[in-house]
GROMACS .gro file of C-alpha atoms in nm:
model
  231
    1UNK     CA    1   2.396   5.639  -4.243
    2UNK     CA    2   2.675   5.408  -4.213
    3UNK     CA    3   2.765   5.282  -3.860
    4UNK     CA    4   3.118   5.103  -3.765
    5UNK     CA    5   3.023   4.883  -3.529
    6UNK     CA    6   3.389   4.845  -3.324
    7UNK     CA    7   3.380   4.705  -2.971
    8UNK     CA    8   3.665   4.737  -2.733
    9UNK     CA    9   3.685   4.520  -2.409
   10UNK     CA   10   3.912   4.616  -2.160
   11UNK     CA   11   3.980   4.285  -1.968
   12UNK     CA   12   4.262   4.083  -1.986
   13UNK     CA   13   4.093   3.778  -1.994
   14UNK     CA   14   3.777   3.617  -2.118
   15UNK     CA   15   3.596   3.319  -1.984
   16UNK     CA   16   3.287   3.240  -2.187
   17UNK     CA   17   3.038   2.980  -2.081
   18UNK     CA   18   2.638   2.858  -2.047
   19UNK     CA   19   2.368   2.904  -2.281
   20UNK     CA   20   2.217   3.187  -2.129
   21UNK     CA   21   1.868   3.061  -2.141
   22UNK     CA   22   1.808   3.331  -1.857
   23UNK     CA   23   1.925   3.582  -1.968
   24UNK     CA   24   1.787   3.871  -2.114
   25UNK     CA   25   1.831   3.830  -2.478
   26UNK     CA   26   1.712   3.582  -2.723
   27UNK     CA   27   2.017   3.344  -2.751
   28UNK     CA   28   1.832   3.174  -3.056
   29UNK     CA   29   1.927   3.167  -3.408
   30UNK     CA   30   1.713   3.290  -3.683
   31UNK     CA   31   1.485   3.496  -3.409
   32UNK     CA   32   1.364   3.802  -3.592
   33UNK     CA   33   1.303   4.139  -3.385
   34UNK     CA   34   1.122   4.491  -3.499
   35UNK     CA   35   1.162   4.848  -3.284
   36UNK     CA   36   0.996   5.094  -3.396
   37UNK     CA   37   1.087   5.455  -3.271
   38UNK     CA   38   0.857   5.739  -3.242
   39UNK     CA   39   0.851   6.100  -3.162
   40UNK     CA   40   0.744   6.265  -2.842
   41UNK     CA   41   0.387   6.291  -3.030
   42UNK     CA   42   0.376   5.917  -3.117
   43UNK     CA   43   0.426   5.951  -3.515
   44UNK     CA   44   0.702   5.673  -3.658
   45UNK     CA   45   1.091   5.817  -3.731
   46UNK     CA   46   1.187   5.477  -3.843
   47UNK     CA   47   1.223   5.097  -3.755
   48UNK     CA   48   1.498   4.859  -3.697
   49UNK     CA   49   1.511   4.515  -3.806
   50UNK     CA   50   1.743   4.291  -3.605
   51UNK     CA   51   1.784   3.902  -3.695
   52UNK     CA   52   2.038   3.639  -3.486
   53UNK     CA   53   2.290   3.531  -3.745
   54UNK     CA   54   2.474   3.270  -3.522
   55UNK     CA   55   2.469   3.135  -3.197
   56UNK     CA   56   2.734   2.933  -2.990
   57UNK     CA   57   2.776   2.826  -2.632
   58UNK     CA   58   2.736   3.202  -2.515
   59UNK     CA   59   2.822   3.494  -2.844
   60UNK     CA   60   2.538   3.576  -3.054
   61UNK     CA   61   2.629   3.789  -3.354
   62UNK     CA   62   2.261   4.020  -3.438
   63UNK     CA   63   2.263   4.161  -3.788
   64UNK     CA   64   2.056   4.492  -3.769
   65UNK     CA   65   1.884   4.651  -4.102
   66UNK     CA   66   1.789   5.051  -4.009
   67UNK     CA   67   1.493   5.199  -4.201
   68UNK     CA   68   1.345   5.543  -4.211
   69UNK     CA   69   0.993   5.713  -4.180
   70UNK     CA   70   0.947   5.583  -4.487
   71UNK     CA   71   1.035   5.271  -4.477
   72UNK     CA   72   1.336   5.270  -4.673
   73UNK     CA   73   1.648   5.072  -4.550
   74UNK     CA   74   1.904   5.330  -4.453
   75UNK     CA   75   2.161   5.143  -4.352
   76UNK     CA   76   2.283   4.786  -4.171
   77UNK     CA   77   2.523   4.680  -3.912
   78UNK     CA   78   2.620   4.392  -3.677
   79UNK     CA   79   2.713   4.336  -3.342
   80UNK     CA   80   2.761   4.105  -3.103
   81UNK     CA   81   2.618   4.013  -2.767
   82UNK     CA   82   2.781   3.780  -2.514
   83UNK     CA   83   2.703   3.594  -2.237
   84UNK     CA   84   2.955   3.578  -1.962
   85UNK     CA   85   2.838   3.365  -1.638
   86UNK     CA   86   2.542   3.496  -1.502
   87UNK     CA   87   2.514   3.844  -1.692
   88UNK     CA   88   2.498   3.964  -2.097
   89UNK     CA   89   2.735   4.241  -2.245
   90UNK     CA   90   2.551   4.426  -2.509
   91UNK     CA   91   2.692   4.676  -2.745
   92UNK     CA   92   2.760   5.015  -2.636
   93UNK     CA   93   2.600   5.189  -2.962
   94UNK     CA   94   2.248   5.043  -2.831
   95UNK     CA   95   2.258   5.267  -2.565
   96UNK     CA   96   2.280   5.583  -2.740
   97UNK     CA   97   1.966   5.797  -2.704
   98UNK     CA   98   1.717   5.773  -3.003
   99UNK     CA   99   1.792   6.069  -3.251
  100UNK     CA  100   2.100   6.169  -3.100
  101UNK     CA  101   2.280   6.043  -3.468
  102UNK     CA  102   1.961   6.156  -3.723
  103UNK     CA  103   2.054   6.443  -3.776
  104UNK     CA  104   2.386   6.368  -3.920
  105UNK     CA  105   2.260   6.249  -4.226
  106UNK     CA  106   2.481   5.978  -4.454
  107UNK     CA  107   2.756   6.055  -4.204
  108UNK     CA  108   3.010   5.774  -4.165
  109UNK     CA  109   2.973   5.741  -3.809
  110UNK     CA  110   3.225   5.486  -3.561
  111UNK     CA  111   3.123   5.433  -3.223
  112UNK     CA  112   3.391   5.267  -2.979
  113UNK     CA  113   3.319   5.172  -2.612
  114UNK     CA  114   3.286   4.911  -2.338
  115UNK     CA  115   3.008   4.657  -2.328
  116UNK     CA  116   2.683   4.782  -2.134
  117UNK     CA  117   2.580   4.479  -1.868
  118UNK     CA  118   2.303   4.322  -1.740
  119UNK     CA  119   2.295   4.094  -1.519
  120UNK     CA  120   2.023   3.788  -1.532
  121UNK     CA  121   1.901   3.881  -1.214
  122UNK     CA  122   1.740   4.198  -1.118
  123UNK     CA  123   1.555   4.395  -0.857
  124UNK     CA  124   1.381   4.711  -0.780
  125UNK     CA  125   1.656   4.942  -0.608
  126UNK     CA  126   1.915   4.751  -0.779
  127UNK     CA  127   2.254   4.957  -0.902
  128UNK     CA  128   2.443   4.814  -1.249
  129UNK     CA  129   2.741   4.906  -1.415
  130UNK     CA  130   2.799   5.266  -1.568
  131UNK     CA  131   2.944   5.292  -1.926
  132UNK     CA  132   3.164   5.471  -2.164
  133UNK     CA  133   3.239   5.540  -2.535
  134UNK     CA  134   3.350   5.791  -2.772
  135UNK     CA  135   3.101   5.817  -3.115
  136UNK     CA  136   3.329   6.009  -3.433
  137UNK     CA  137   3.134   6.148  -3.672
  138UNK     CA  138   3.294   6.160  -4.023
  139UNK     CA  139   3.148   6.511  -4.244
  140UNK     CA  140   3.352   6.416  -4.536
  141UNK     CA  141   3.558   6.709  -4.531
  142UNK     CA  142   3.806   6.845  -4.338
  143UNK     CA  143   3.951   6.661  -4.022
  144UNK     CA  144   3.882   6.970  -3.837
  145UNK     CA  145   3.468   6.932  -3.880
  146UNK     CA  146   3.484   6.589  -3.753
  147UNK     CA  147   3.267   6.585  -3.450
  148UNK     CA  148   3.408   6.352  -3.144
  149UNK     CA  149   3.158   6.280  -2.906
  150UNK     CA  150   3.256   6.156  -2.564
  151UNK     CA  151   3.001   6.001  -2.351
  152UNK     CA  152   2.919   5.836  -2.007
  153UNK     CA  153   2.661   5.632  -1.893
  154UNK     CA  154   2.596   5.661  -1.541
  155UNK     CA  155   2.295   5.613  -1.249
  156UNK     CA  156   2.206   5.296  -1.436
  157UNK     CA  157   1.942   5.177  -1.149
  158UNK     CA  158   1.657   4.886  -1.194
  159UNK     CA  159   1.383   5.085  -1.058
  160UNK     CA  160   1.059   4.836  -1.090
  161UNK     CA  161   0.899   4.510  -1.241
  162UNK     CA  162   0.605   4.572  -1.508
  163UNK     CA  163   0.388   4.408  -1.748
  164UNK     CA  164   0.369   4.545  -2.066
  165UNK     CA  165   0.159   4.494  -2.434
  166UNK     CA  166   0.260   4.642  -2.760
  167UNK     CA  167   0.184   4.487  -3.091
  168UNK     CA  168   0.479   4.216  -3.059
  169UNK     CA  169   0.314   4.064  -2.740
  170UNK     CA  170   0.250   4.079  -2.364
  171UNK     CA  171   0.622   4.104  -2.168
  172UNK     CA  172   0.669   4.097  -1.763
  173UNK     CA  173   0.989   4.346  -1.786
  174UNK     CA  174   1.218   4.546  -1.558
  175UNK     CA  175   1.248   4.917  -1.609
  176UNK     CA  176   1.597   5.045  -1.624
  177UNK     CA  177   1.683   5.404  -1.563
  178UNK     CA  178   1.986   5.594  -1.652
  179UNK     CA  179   2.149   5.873  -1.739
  180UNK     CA  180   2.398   6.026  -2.033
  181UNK     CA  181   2.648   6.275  -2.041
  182UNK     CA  182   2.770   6.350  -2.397
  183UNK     CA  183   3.065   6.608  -2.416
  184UNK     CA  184   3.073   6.755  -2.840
  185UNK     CA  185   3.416   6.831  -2.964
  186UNK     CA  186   3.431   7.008  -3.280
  187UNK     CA  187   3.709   7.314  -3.406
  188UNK     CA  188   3.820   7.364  -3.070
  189UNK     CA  189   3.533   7.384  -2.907
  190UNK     CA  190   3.355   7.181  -2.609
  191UNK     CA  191   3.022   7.130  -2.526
  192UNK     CA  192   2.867   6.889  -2.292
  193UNK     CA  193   2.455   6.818  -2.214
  194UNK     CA  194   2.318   6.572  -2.024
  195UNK     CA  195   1.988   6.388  -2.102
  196UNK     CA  196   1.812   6.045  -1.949
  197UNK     CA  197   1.650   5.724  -2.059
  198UNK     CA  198   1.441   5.435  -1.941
  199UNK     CA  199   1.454   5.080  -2.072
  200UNK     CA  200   1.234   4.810  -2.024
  201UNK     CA  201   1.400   4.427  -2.049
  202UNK     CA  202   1.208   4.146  -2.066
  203UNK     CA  203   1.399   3.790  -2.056
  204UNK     CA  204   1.433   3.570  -2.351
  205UNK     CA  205   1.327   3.889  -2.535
  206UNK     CA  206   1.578   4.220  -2.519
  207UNK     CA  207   1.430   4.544  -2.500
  208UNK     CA  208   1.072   4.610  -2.487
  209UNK     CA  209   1.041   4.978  -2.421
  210UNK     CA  210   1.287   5.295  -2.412
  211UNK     CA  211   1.209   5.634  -2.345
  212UNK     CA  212   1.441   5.907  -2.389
  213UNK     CA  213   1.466   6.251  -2.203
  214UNK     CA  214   1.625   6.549  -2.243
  215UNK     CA  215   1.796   6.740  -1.988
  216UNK     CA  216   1.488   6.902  -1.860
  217UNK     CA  217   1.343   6.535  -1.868
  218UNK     CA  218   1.065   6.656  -2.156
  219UNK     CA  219   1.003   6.325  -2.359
  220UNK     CA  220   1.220   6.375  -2.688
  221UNK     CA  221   1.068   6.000  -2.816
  222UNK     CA  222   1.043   5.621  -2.760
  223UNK     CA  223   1.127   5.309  -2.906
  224UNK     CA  224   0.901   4.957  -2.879
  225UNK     CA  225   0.898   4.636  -2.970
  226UNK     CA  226   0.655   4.603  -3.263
  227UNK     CA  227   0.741   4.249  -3.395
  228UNK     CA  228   0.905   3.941  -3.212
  229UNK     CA  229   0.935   3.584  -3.451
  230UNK     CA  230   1.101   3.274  -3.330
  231UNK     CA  231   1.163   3.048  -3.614
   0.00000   0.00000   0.00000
């Protein structure tokens, strides 16, 4: 699958400053990350392979290499994550549910949207930013069976502190809830379902954990952390 990375910011201005040594992200070159996702049954769909190109005073550009069930590369992208005081703006398209996109094949697919935040200091109860974007979906044919997907983030709420293990390590995380509306446009016709997720951030690290729900909040499948290298 082939994934245009393009990230709009809708400010006017942009002051960029610190190191973020707080934050939570690795803001270290040549760091080397594996997720693994997984069905609701716990049997792999694929991995991703992220790696920190570059790192300045606060941008770090992540080059990501997608792999299958097999464990043959797919696909690869970049994108970029920046640090902006005391919180980190992260890439819309890593907020879209796992397997939302799988089933469009070798669709070209372009995702557009604002940057999802975090700040570097959370708290149970706490309330963050909601989120937009708009994912196209390219079938190679006709403009008419392009697929536009419009979709909000919302309810994004820090609802605990936790300790978890998988395979990459031991990480004291916060659990992130929130919640996705995605309205399908396609010949004319609308359609809009709504589905949740949990994320679990550790500092210095990224993601540990997600979970992803659909509208009846059944488990559809998970993604963890299954390799973490600092060079």
């Amino acid at each position: 699958m082939k994934k245009l990375f393009i990230l709009l910011l809708s400010i006017t201005s942009l002051t960029l400053f610190g190191q973020c040594d707080d934050s939570f992200f690795p803001f270290k070159q040549g760091v080397s990350f594996e997720q693994t996702s997984y069905d609701k049954k716990g049997k792999p769909q694929g991995k991703t392979i992220s790696t920190i190109l570059t790192v300045d005073e606060s941008t770090a550009t992540v080059k990501n290499l997608f792999f299958d069930k097999k464990d043959k590369e797919i696909a690869d992208g970049e994108y970029t994550i920046i640090c902006e005081g005391d919180i980190i703006k992260m890439d819309f398209s890593n907020f879209i549910p796992d397997g939302m996109l799988s089933q469009y094949g070798d669709a070209e697919v372009t995702v557009e949207g604002d940057f999802i935040t975090i700040p570097d200091n959370l708290e149970a109860g706490q309330n963050l930013q909601d989120g937009s974007g708009t994912i196209t979906i390219n079938m190679g044919g006709a403009a008419a069976m392009n697929i536009k997907m419009d979709m909000k983030i919302i309810d994004r709420k820090v609802e605990k502190a936790e300790t978890l293990t998988t395979s990459a390590g031991s990480f004291e995380t916060y659990k992130i809830t929130q919640k996705s509306i995605v309205t399908m446009k396609m010949m004319g016709m609308n359609k809009t379902t709504e589905s949740s997720s949990a994320s679990w951030f550790a500092k210095g690290v990224g993601m540990v954990k997600n979970e992803s729900f659909n509208q009846k909040g059944n488990l559809i499948g998970y993604t963890l952390l299954t390799s973490f290298t600092e060079n």
